[in-house]
Amino acid sequence: MSSARTATTPPSPAARAAHPVVRPYGDTTGDGMVQVSFTLPVPHDKRAEGAALQLAQKMGLDPALLVHAKAMGPDFTFFVVYGSVRHVVDLGAVQVVEREYPLLGTKEVNLAVRSRLRRKLVVVGATIGTDAHTVGIDAILNLKGIAGEKGLEHYRELRVVNLGSQVAVPDLVARARAERADAVLVSQVVTQRDAHLANTREMAAAFNESYPSGRRPLLVVGGPRFDEAMAADLGVDRVFGRGCTPGEVASYLVHALVPAPRGGAR
Ligand code: B12
């Protein structure tokens, strides 16, 4: 069932030529001012503040101003540093994952599924591993939705099975099989020790093992700290990041799973 893969779009020569080089802006255009925050494992004193400034200078902030320092318990200090960087951003060299499908309204999604798939499209969703952050996946799946958009449950032609949080991968695979899922939507919010990457790879491997080649459901992961360009590396079909909305996901499901109309785009 899975098909569409994503790729970053390298900038075309025309795009490179059309885009200027820019610098950060603080007080005056192009002054290079940025603000960074970090924590050092040292008690808060003058030496700690000097250490923060040394780090800022090594990071290319020159001049660097220490604007905030606060003890975080007896052994750590949190800093905010404001300073000017010499680095520039070449807008023509920026690579992003472009949306390769049109954004559809609710009615268009329902019509496409009903007329071209000719059955309900089944979506199974969960958070996996120890991740208990359900707000993101619920925003995509639940009727309530997010940002003024209703979630996938609102779409008449989608059947949504929301398994909730901390679902073990074998249970997710078993339920996806039982529900005859067309798509499996997984959320990963905690990124400590790259748990989101390890869990996603484990999940993708389990689906590949459990289904005949090319027959597994579409695998979609989402969460605020994913790199959208990592789909192939993670073994999934699509990665959605921060600010993603249900409409984008529904449109993608149509693009990836619903046969194209005869002689036209999806
Ligand atoms: C609410 C919250 C909690 C709640 C969660 C309640 C719940 N039922 O979800 C509670 C209090 C339980 C909690 C616990 C913990 N939390 Co917490 N939590 C948050 C907080 C404040 C908000 C997260 C949130 O709801 N965002 C709103 C939703 C709508 O945004 P979203 O998740 O990004 O989802 C959007 C997109 O990413 C995308 N998306 C997300 N998933 C998916 C899936 C698919 C398929 C698709 C298509 C799209 C998609 O679409 C969504 C809509 O746009 C964040 C900090 C922050 N401000 O982000 C910390 C944060 C995520 N938590 C954190 C931590 C560390 C924890 C704990 C480990 C703390 C502790 N020591 O106990 C525990 C872990 C519990 C566990 N086992 O997972 C850290 C994670 C750090 C990291 N890098 O990993 C954060 C970033 C706070 C911080 N700055 O330290 N947390």
mmCIF file of C-alpha atoms and ligand atoms in Angstrom:
data_model
loop_
_atom_site.group_PDB
_atom_site.id
_atom_site.type_symbol
_atom_site.label_atom_id
_atom_site.label_comp_id
_atom_site.label_asym_id
_atom_site.label_seq_id
_atom_site.Cartn_x
_atom_site.Cartn_y
_atom_site.Cartn_z
ATOM 1 C CA MET A 1 0.000 0.000 0.000
ATOM 2 C CA SER A 2 2.830 2.383 0.743
ATOM 3 C CA SER A 3 4.125 4.362 -2.175
ATOM 4 C CA ALA A 4 4.951 8.043 -1.982
ATOM 5 C CA ARG A 5 8.365 8.881 -0.577
ATOM 6 C CA THR A 6 9.563 12.353 0.220
ATOM 7 C CA ALA A 7 12.794 14.013 -0.769
ATOM 8 C CA THR A 8 14.320 17.359 -0.080
ATOM 9 C CA THR A 9 14.203 19.680 -3.028
ATOM 10 C CA PRO A 10 17.622 21.104 -3.813
ATOM 11 C CA PRO A 11 17.447 24.739 -4.903
ATOM 12 C CA SER A 12 17.395 25.263 -8.665
ATOM 13 C CA PRO A 13 19.995 27.558 -10.239
ATOM 14 C CA ALA A 14 17.180 30.077 -10.827
ATOM 15 C CA ALA A 15 16.165 29.952 -7.161
ATOM 16 C CA ARG A 16 19.761 30.434 -6.113
ATOM 17 C CA ALA A 17 20.091 33.485 -8.299
ATOM 18 C CA ALA A 18 16.767 34.936 -7.151
ATOM 19 C CA HIS A 19 17.473 34.743 -3.433
ATOM 20 C CA PRO A 20 19.762 37.083 -1.593
ATOM 21 C CA VAL A 21 22.093 36.417 1.283
ATOM 22 C CA VAL A 22 20.654 37.590 4.624
ATOM 23 C CA ARG A 23 21.904 38.170 8.169
ATOM 24 C CA PRO A 24 19.968 38.126 11.452
ATOM 25 C CA TYR A 25 18.302 41.363 12.546
ATOM 26 C CA GLY A 26 18.324 42.860 16.047
ATOM 27 C CA ASP A 27 18.525 46.636 16.308
ATOM 28 C CA THR A 28 19.446 47.598 12.751
ATOM 29 C CA THR A 29 19.039 45.677 9.490
ATOM 30 C CA GLY A 30 21.754 43.090 8.978
ATOM 31 C CA ASP A 31 23.471 43.722 12.327
ATOM 32 C CA GLY A 32 23.705 39.948 12.868
ATOM 33 C CA MET A 33 22.208 40.012 16.375
ATOM 34 C CA VAL A 34 21.034 36.653 17.775
ATOM 35 C CA GLN A 35 20.005 35.402 21.199
ATOM 36 C CA VAL A 36 20.979 31.983 22.497
ATOM 37 C CA SER A 37 20.258 30.202 25.740
ATOM 38 C CA PHE A 38 22.077 27.268 27.313
ATOM 39 C CA THR A 39 22.975 25.659 30.612
ATOM 40 C CA LEU A 40 26.490 24.939 31.882
ATOM 41 C CA PRO A 41 27.204 22.364 34.608
ATOM 42 C CA VAL A 42 28.841 24.924 36.922
ATOM 43 C CA PRO A 43 27.561 26.814 40.016
ATOM 44 C CA HIS A 44 26.450 30.394 39.341
ATOM 45 C CA ASP A 45 29.335 32.799 40.018
ATOM 46 C CA LYS A 46 31.566 35.224 38.095
ATOM 47 C CA ARG A 47 33.597 32.379 36.642
ATOM 48 C CA ALA A 48 30.459 30.731 35.308
ATOM 49 C CA GLU A 49 29.476 33.988 33.590
ATOM 50 C CA GLY A 50 32.936 34.238 32.047
ATOM 51 C CA ALA A 51 32.639 30.648 30.876
ATOM 52 C CA ALA A 52 29.319 31.461 29.183
ATOM 53 C CA LEU A 53 30.890 34.395 27.343
ATOM 54 C CA GLN A 54 33.830 32.247 26.275
ATOM 55 C CA LEU A 55 31.422 29.691 24.813
ATOM 56 C CA ALA A 56 29.465 32.439 23.046
ATOM 57 C CA GLN A 57 32.635 33.793 21.484
ATOM 58 C CA LYS A 58 33.638 30.314 20.334
ATOM 59 C CA MET A 59 30.168 30.018 18.772
ATOM 60 C CA GLY A 60 30.923 33.112 16.694
ATOM 61 C CA LEU A 61 29.067 35.755 18.734
ATOM 62 C CA ASP A 62 31.260 38.848 18.779
ATOM 63 C CA PRO A 63 30.631 41.054 20.651
ATOM 64 C CA ALA A 64 28.596 38.900 23.074
ATOM 65 C CA LEU A 65 26.527 40.290 25.954
ATOM 66 C CA LEU A 66 25.425 38.183 28.882
ATOM 67 C CA VAL A 67 21.824 39.303 29.433
ATOM 68 C CA HIS A 68 20.635 36.653 31.895
ATOM 69 C CA ALA A 69 22.236 34.150 34.260
ATOM 70 C CA LYS A 70 20.309 32.108 36.813
ATOM 71 C CA ALA A 71 21.317 29.280 39.109
ATOM 72 C CA MET A 72 19.539 26.009 38.341
ATOM 73 C CA GLY A 73 20.114 24.315 41.681
ATOM 74 C CA PRO A 74 23.590 24.343 43.277
ATOM 75 C CA ASP A 75 25.558 22.882 40.358
ATOM 76 C CA PHE A 76 24.133 24.352 37.143
ATOM 77 C CA THR A 77 23.613 27.820 35.628
ATOM 78 C CA PHE A 78 21.238 28.878 32.856
ATOM 79 C CA PHE A 79 22.365 31.687 30.547
ATOM 80 C CA VAL A 80 20.926 33.945 27.868
ATOM 81 C CA VAL A 81 23.507 35.623 25.634
ATOM 82 C CA TYR A 82 22.840 38.290 23.011
ATOM 83 C CA GLY A 83 25.444 39.030 20.365
ATOM 84 C CA SER A 84 26.326 39.560 16.743
ATOM 85 C CA VAL A 85 27.265 36.738 14.389
ATOM 86 C CA ARG A 86 29.257 37.206 11.210
ATOM 87 C CA HIS A 87 27.590 34.238 9.527
ATOM 88 C CA VAL A 88 25.213 34.790 6.631
ATOM 89 C CA VAL A 89 22.304 32.739 5.324
ATOM 90 C CA ASP A 90 22.247 31.965 1.622
ATOM 91 C CA LEU A 91 18.509 31.678 0.941
ATOM 92 C CA GLY A 92 19.192 30.120 -2.442
ATOM 93 C CA ALA A 93 20.973 27.196 -0.777
ATOM 94 C CA VAL A 94 18.178 26.378 1.707
ATOM 95 C CA GLN A 95 16.770 22.875 1.240
ATOM 96 C CA VAL A 96 13.262 22.076 2.428
ATOM 97 C CA VAL A 97 10.699 19.311 2.001
ATOM 98 C CA GLU A 98 8.147 20.782 -0.378
ATOM 99 C CA ARG A 99 4.534 19.654 -0.160
ATOM 100 C CA GLU A 100 4.159 17.635 -3.341
ATOM 101 C CA TYR A 101 0.363 17.354 -3.198
ATOM 102 C CA PRO A 102 -2.530 19.837 -3.219
ATOM 103 C CA LEU A 103 -4.274 20.847 0.008
ATOM 104 C CA LEU A 104 -7.835 19.530 -0.143
ATOM 105 C CA GLY A 105 -10.909 20.632 1.799
ATOM 106 C CA THR A 106 -12.919 18.162 3.875
ATOM 107 C CA LYS A 107 -15.483 17.628 1.134
ATOM 108 C CA GLU A 108 -12.782 17.007 -1.468
ATOM 109 C CA VAL A 109 -11.090 14.442 0.753
ATOM 110 C CA ASN A 110 -14.369 12.630 1.406
ATOM 111 C CA LEU A 111 -15.305 12.695 -2.265
ATOM 112 C CA ALA A 112 -11.907 11.396 -3.382
ATOM 113 C CA VAL A 113 -12.027 8.492 -0.926
ATOM 114 C CA ARG A 114 -15.651 7.608 -1.635
ATOM 115 C CA SER A 115 -15.443 7.798 -5.408
ATOM 116 C CA ARG A 116 -11.955 6.465 -6.026
ATOM 117 C CA LEU A 117 -11.103 4.189 -3.090
ATOM 118 C CA ARG A 118 -14.749 3.097 -2.840
ATOM 119 C CA ARG A 119 -14.492 2.181 0.834
ATOM 120 C CA LYS A 120 -13.544 3.908 4.062
ATOM 121 C CA LEU A 121 -9.859 4.685 4.462
ATOM 122 C CA VAL A 122 -8.669 3.229 7.764
ATOM 123 C CA VAL A 123 -6.240 5.165 9.937
ATOM 124 C CA VAL A 124 -4.680 3.741 13.113
ATOM 125 C CA GLY A 125 -2.868 6.198 15.378
ATOM 126 C CA ALA A 126 -0.813 6.049 18.575
ATOM 127 C CA THR A 127 2.200 7.259 20.449
ATOM 128 C CA ILE A 128 4.775 4.510 20.927
ATOM 129 C CA GLY A 129 7.577 3.699 23.344
ATOM 130 C CA THR A 130 7.301 5.443 26.705
ATOM 131 C CA ASP A 131 6.012 8.663 25.114
ATOM 132 C CA ALA A 132 2.876 9.853 26.891
ATOM 133 C CA HIS A 133 2.440 13.101 24.944
ATOM 134 C CA THR A 134 -0.944 12.663 23.307
ATOM 135 C CA VAL A 135 -1.880 16.281 22.592
ATOM 136 C CA GLY A 136 -0.166 16.247 19.160
ATOM 137 C CA ILE A 137 -1.643 13.015 17.817
ATOM 138 C CA ASP A 138 -5.035 13.914 19.288
ATOM 139 C CA ALA A 139 -4.869 17.279 17.515
ATOM 140 C CA ILE A 140 -4.517 15.404 14.236
ATOM 141 C CA LEU A 141 -7.004 12.595 14.932
ATOM 142 C CA ASN A 142 -9.670 13.838 17.320
ATOM 143 C CA LEU A 143 -12.809 15.624 16.178
ATOM 144 C CA LYS A 144 -11.684 18.732 18.048
ATOM 145 C CA GLY A 145 -8.607 19.165 15.800
ATOM 146 C CA ILE A 146 -6.316 22.179 15.975
ATOM 147 C CA ALA A 147 -5.805 25.648 14.495
ATOM 148 C CA GLY A 148 -9.428 25.901 13.407
ATOM 149 C CA GLU A 149 -9.321 22.582 11.538
ATOM 150 C CA LYS A 150 -11.275 19.522 12.625
ATOM 151 C CA GLY A 151 -9.312 16.292 13.120
ATOM 152 C CA LEU A 152 -9.458 13.208 10.902
ATOM 153 C CA GLU A 153 -12.402 11.778 12.891
ATOM 154 C CA HIS A 154 -14.460 14.535 11.337
ATOM 155 C CA TYR A 155 -13.945 13.119 7.824
ATOM 156 C CA ARG A 156 -16.903 10.862 7.026
ATOM 157 C CA GLU A 157 -14.897 8.627 4.706
ATOM 158 C CA LEU A 158 -12.045 8.032 7.164
ATOM 159 C CA ARG A 159 -12.302 5.438 9.919
ATOM 160 C CA VAL A 160 -10.003 6.466 12.754
ATOM 161 C CA VAL A 161 -8.755 4.145 15.482
ATOM 162 C CA ASN A 162 -6.865 6.134 18.113
ATOM 163 C CA LEU A 163 -4.970 3.730 20.367
ATOM 164 C CA GLY A 164 -3.727 6.443 22.750
ATOM 165 C CA SER A 165 -0.289 6.568 24.305
ATOM 166 C CA GLN A 166 2.648 4.286 25.111
ATOM 167 C CA VAL A 167 1.528 1.568 22.717
ATOM 168 C CA ALA A 168 4.069 -1.246 22.318
ATOM 169 C CA VAL A 169 5.182 -1.745 18.725
ATOM 170 C CA PRO A 170 3.996 -5.399 18.530
ATOM 171 C CA ASP A 171 0.553 -4.293 19.760
ATOM 172 C CA LEU A 172 0.466 -1.500 17.185
ATOM 173 C CA VAL A 173 1.313 -3.907 14.380
ATOM 174 C CA ALA A 174 -1.273 -6.441 15.578
ATOM 175 C CA ARG A 175 -3.989 -3.803 15.789
ATOM 176 C CA ALA A 176 -3.093 -2.349 12.403
ATOM 177 C CA ARG A 177 -3.463 -5.811 10.902
ATOM 178 C CA ALA A 178 -6.746 -6.459 12.718
ATOM 179 C CA GLU A 179 -8.201 -3.140 11.557
ATOM 180 C CA ARG A 180 -6.807 -3.577 8.021
ATOM 181 C CA ALA A 181 -5.176 -0.187 8.389
ATOM 182 C CA ASP A 182 -4.368 1.778 5.255
ATOM 183 C CA ALA A 183 -2.216 4.186 7.234
ATOM 184 C CA VAL A 184 -0.535 4.109 10.633
ATOM 185 C CA LEU A 185 0.069 7.496 12.260
ATOM 186 C CA VAL A 186 2.616 7.574 15.061
ATOM 187 C CA SER A 187 3.554 10.492 17.289
ATOM 188 C CA GLN A 188 6.900 10.978 19.017
ATOM 189 C CA VAL A 189 7.432 14.088 21.123
ATOM 190 C CA VAL A 190 10.174 13.092 23.535
ATOM 191 C CA THR A 191 13.549 13.238 21.783
ATOM 192 C CA GLN A 192 15.865 12.591 24.710
ATOM 193 C CA ARG A 193 18.693 10.265 23.623
ATOM 194 C CA ASP A 194 17.101 10.291 20.160
ATOM 195 C CA ALA A 195 14.293 8.055 21.431
ATOM 196 C CA HIS A 196 12.006 9.343 18.665
ATOM 197 C CA LEU A 197 14.421 8.124 15.982
ATOM 198 C CA ALA A 198 15.077 4.715 17.569
ATOM 199 C CA ASN A 199 11.371 4.118 18.215
ATOM 200 C CA THR A 200 10.414 5.093 14.674
ATOM 201 C CA ARG A 201 13.030 2.806 13.119
ATOM 202 C CA GLU A 202 11.909 -0.047 15.370
ATOM 203 C CA MET A 203 8.303 0.548 14.360
ATOM 204 C CA ALA A 204 9.087 0.648 10.631
ATOM 205 C CA ALA A 205 11.174 -2.531 10.877
ATOM 206 C CA ALA A 206 8.364 -4.334 12.693
ATOM 207 C CA PHE A 207 5.831 -3.404 9.999
ATOM 208 C CA ASN A 208 8.197 -4.465 7.225
ATOM 209 C CA GLU A 209 8.742 -7.783 8.942
ATOM 210 C CA SER A 210 5.092 -8.422 9.599
ATOM 211 C CA TYR A 211 3.708 -7.608 6.135
ATOM 212 C CA PRO A 212 4.574 -9.032 2.730
ATOM 213 C CA SER A 213 6.930 -6.795 0.778
ATOM 214 C CA GLY A 214 5.208 -3.637 -0.490
ATOM 215 C CA ARG A 215 1.969 -4.435 1.355
ATOM 216 C CA ARG A 216 2.484 -2.701 4.687
ATOM 217 C CA PRO A 217 0.294 0.274 5.571
ATOM 218 C CA LEU A 218 1.491 3.772 4.838
ATOM 219 C CA LEU A 219 3.689 4.801 7.773
ATOM 220 C CA VAL A 220 3.506 8.406 8.932
ATOM 221 C CA VAL A 221 5.313 9.858 11.943
ATOM 222 C CA GLY A 222 4.964 13.279 13.468
ATOM 223 C CA GLY A 223 6.280 15.409 16.276
ATOM 224 C CA PRO A 224 7.786 18.832 16.891
ATOM 225 C CA ARG A 225 11.434 17.848 16.648
ATOM 226 C CA PHE A 226 11.476 15.591 13.622
ATOM 227 C CA ASP A 227 13.418 16.595 10.542
ATOM 228 C CA GLU A 228 10.889 16.262 7.721
ATOM 229 C CA ALA A 229 13.664 15.209 5.349
ATOM 230 C CA MET A 230 14.365 12.038 7.341
ATOM 231 C CA ALA A 231 11.500 9.854 6.088
ATOM 232 C CA ALA A 232 13.622 7.479 4.007
ATOM 233 C CA ASP A 233 16.300 7.257 6.674
ATOM 234 C CA LEU A 234 13.702 6.343 9.286
ATOM 235 C CA GLY A 235 11.995 3.801 7.038
ATOM 236 C CA VAL A 236 8.657 5.621 6.916
ATOM 237 C CA ASP A 237 6.719 7.258 4.107
ATOM 238 C CA ARG A 238 6.284 10.708 5.536
ATOM 239 C CA VAL A 239 7.357 12.854 8.467
ATOM 240 C CA PHE A 240 5.278 15.789 9.706
ATOM 241 C CA GLY A 241 6.721 18.381 12.060
ATOM 242 C CA ARG A 242 5.775 21.346 14.209
ATOM 243 C CA GLY A 243 2.558 23.156 13.309
ATOM 244 C CA CYS A 244 1.193 20.323 11.177
ATOM 245 C CA THR A 245 -2.597 20.386 10.677
ATOM 246 C CA PRO A 246 -5.187 17.627 10.088
ATOM 247 C CA GLY A 247 -6.002 19.017 6.641
ATOM 248 C CA GLU A 248 -2.408 18.553 5.498
ATOM 249 C CA VAL A 249 -2.430 14.964 6.751
ATOM 250 C CA ALA A 250 -5.804 14.146 5.166
ATOM 251 C CA SER A 251 -4.623 15.621 1.859
ATOM 252 C CA TYR A 252 -1.438 13.567 2.040
ATOM 253 C CA LEU A 253 -3.414 10.368 2.728
ATOM 254 C CA VAL A 254 -5.478 10.998 -0.406
ATOM 255 C CA HIS A 255 -2.321 11.705 -2.404
ATOM 256 C CA ALA A 256 -0.558 8.567 -1.185
ATOM 257 C CA LEU A 257 -3.397 6.060 -0.930
ATOM 258 C CA VAL A 258 -6.251 6.987 -3.235
ATOM 259 C CA PRO A 259 -5.922 6.082 -6.919
ATOM 260 C CA ALA A 260 -5.541 9.146 -9.135
ATOM 261 C CA PRO A 261 -8.605 10.137 -11.163
ATOM 262 C CA ARG A 262 -8.415 9.009 -14.770
ATOM 263 C CA GLY A 263 -6.325 11.517 -16.692
ATOM 264 C CA GLY A 264 -5.862 13.954 -13.820
ATOM 265 C CA ALA A 265 -4.038 14.891 -10.654
ATOM 266 C CA ARG A 266 -5.300 13.582 -7.281
HETATM 267 C C1 B12 B 1 1.925 18.907 27.767
HETATM 268 C C2 B12 B 1 3.313 18.359 28.027
HETATM 269 C C3 B12 B 1 3.416 17.231 28.853
HETATM 270 C C4 B12 B 1 2.206 16.515 29.438
HETATM 271 C C5 B12 B 1 1.620 15.610 28.340
HETATM 272 C C6 B12 B 1 0.123 15.439 28.492
HETATM 273 C C7 B12 B 1 -0.457 14.734 27.320
HETATM 274 N N1 B12 B 1 -1.512 13.991 27.579
HETATM 275 O O1 B12 B 1 0.018 14.846 26.181
HETATM 276 C C8 B12 B 1 2.865 15.734 30.624
HETATM 277 C C9 B12 B 1 2.784 16.585 31.880
HETATM 278 C C10 B12 B 1 2.283 14.367 30.911
HETATM 279 C C11 B12 B 1 4.316 15.661 30.172
HETATM 280 C C12 B12 B 1 5.213 14.744 30.665
HETATM 281 C C13 B12 B 1 6.553 14.720 30.337
HETATM 282 N N2 B12 B 1 7.190 15.610 29.551
HETATM 283 CO CO1 B12 B 1 6.292 16.969 28.495
HETATM 284 N N3 B12 B 1 5.665 18.505 27.632
HETATM 285 C C14 B12 B 1 4.469 18.963 27.446
HETATM 286 C C15 B12 B 1 4.561 20.306 26.676
HETATM 287 C C16 B12 B 1 4.407 21.437 27.711
HETATM 288 C C17 B12 B 1 3.541 20.529 25.569
HETATM 289 C C18 B12 B 1 3.443 19.408 24.531
HETATM 290 C C19 B12 B 1 2.177 19.640 23.733
HETATM 291 O O2 B12 B 1 1.109 19.210 24.116
HETATM 292 N N4 B12 B 1 2.254 20.389 22.610
HETATM 293 C C20 B12 B 1 1.108 20.768 21.805
HETATM 294 C C21 B12 B 1 0.928 19.824 20.588
HETATM 295 C C22 B12 B 1 -0.323 20.219 19.812
HETATM 296 O O3 B12 B 1 2.053 20.029 19.769
HETATM 297 P P1 B12 B 1 2.934 18.829 19.185
HETATM 298 O O4 B12 B 1 3.036 17.717 20.141
HETATM 299 O O5 B12 B 1 4.170 19.408 18.651
HETATM 300 O O6 B12 B 1 2.055 18.267 17.954
HETATM 301 C C23 B12 B 1 1.954 18.951 16.723
HETATM 302 C C24 B12 B 1 3.028 18.557 15.711
HETATM 303 O O7 B12 B 1 4.262 18.200 16.259
HETATM 304 C C25 B12 B 1 2.395 17.453 14.919
HETATM 305 N N5 B12 B 1 2.384 16.086 15.415
HETATM 306 C C26 B12 B 1 2.670 15.573 16.626
HETATM 307 N N6 B12 B 1 2.513 14.252 16.616
HETATM 308 C C27 B12 B 1 2.117 13.901 15.385
HETATM 309 C C28 B12 B 1 1.839 12.658 14.828
HETATM 310 C C29 B12 B 1 1.468 12.581 13.482
HETATM 311 C C30 B12 B 1 1.160 11.248 12.883
HETATM 312 C C31 B12 B 1 1.376 13.757 12.705
HETATM 313 C C32 B12 B 1 0.974 13.681 11.289
HETATM 314 C C33 B12 B 1 1.654 15.010 13.268
HETATM 315 C C34 B12 B 1 2.020 15.054 14.593
HETATM 316 O O8 B12 B 1 1.046 17.879 14.837
HETATM 317 C C35 B12 B 1 0.652 18.483 16.084
HETATM 318 C C36 B12 B 1 -0.281 19.625 15.756
HETATM 319 O O9 B12 B 1 0.368 20.625 15.039
HETATM 320 C C37 B12 B 1 6.010 20.236 26.081
HETATM 321 C C38 B12 B 1 6.746 21.566 25.926
HETATM 322 C C39 B12 B 1 6.260 22.332 24.732
HETATM 323 N N7 B12 B 1 5.900 23.578 24.970
HETATM 324 O O10 B12 B 1 6.176 21.786 23.634
HETATM 325 C C40 B12 B 1 6.720 19.336 27.104
HETATM 326 C C41 B12 B 1 7.866 18.462 26.642
HETATM 327 C C42 B12 B 1 7.496 17.802 25.326
HETATM 328 N N8 B12 B 1 7.930 17.438 27.696
HETATM 329 C C43 B12 B 1 9.137 17.081 27.991
HETATM 330 C C44 B12 B 1 9.506 16.145 28.973
HETATM 331 C C45 B12 B 1 10.993 15.972 29.220
HETATM 332 C C46 B12 B 1 8.547 15.426 29.680
HETATM 333 C C47 B12 B 1 8.832 14.395 30.765
HETATM 334 C C48 B12 B 1 9.973 13.419 30.466
HETATM 335 C C49 B12 B 1 9.061 15.169 32.072
HETATM 336 C C50 B12 B 1 9.445 14.304 33.239
HETATM 337 N N9 B12 B 1 10.705 14.367 33.621
HETATM 338 O O11 B12 B 1 8.627 13.574 33.748
HETATM 339 C C51 B12 B 1 7.479 13.682 30.857
HETATM 340 C C52 B12 B 1 7.457 12.468 29.926
HETATM 341 C C53 B12 B 1 6.224 11.664 30.073
HETATM 342 C C54 B12 B 1 6.243 10.552 29.071
HETATM 343 N N10 B12 B 1 6.334 9.329 29.556
HETATM 344 O O12 B12 B 1 6.194 10.808 27.876
HETATM 345 C C55 B12 B 1 10.163 17.814 27.131
HETATM 346 C C56 B12 B 1 10.730 16.930 26.020
HETATM 347 C C57 B12 B 1 12.212 17.205 25.848
HETATM 348 C C58 B12 B 1 12.801 16.348 24.775
HETATM 349 N N11 B12 B 1 13.610 16.962 23.970
HETATM 350 O O13 B12 B 1 12.573 15.199 24.651
HETATM 351 C C59 B12 B 1 9.324 19.048 26.641
HETATM 352 C C60 B12 B 1 9.760 19.618 25.275
HETATM 353 C C61 B12 B 1 9.469 20.137 27.751
HETATM 354 C C62 B12 B 1 10.896 20.640 27.869
HETATM 355 N N12 B12 B 1 11.215 21.755 27.247
HETATM 356 O O14 B12 B 1 11.710 20.068 28.509
HETATM 357 N N13 B12 B 1 4.575 16.617 29.247
#
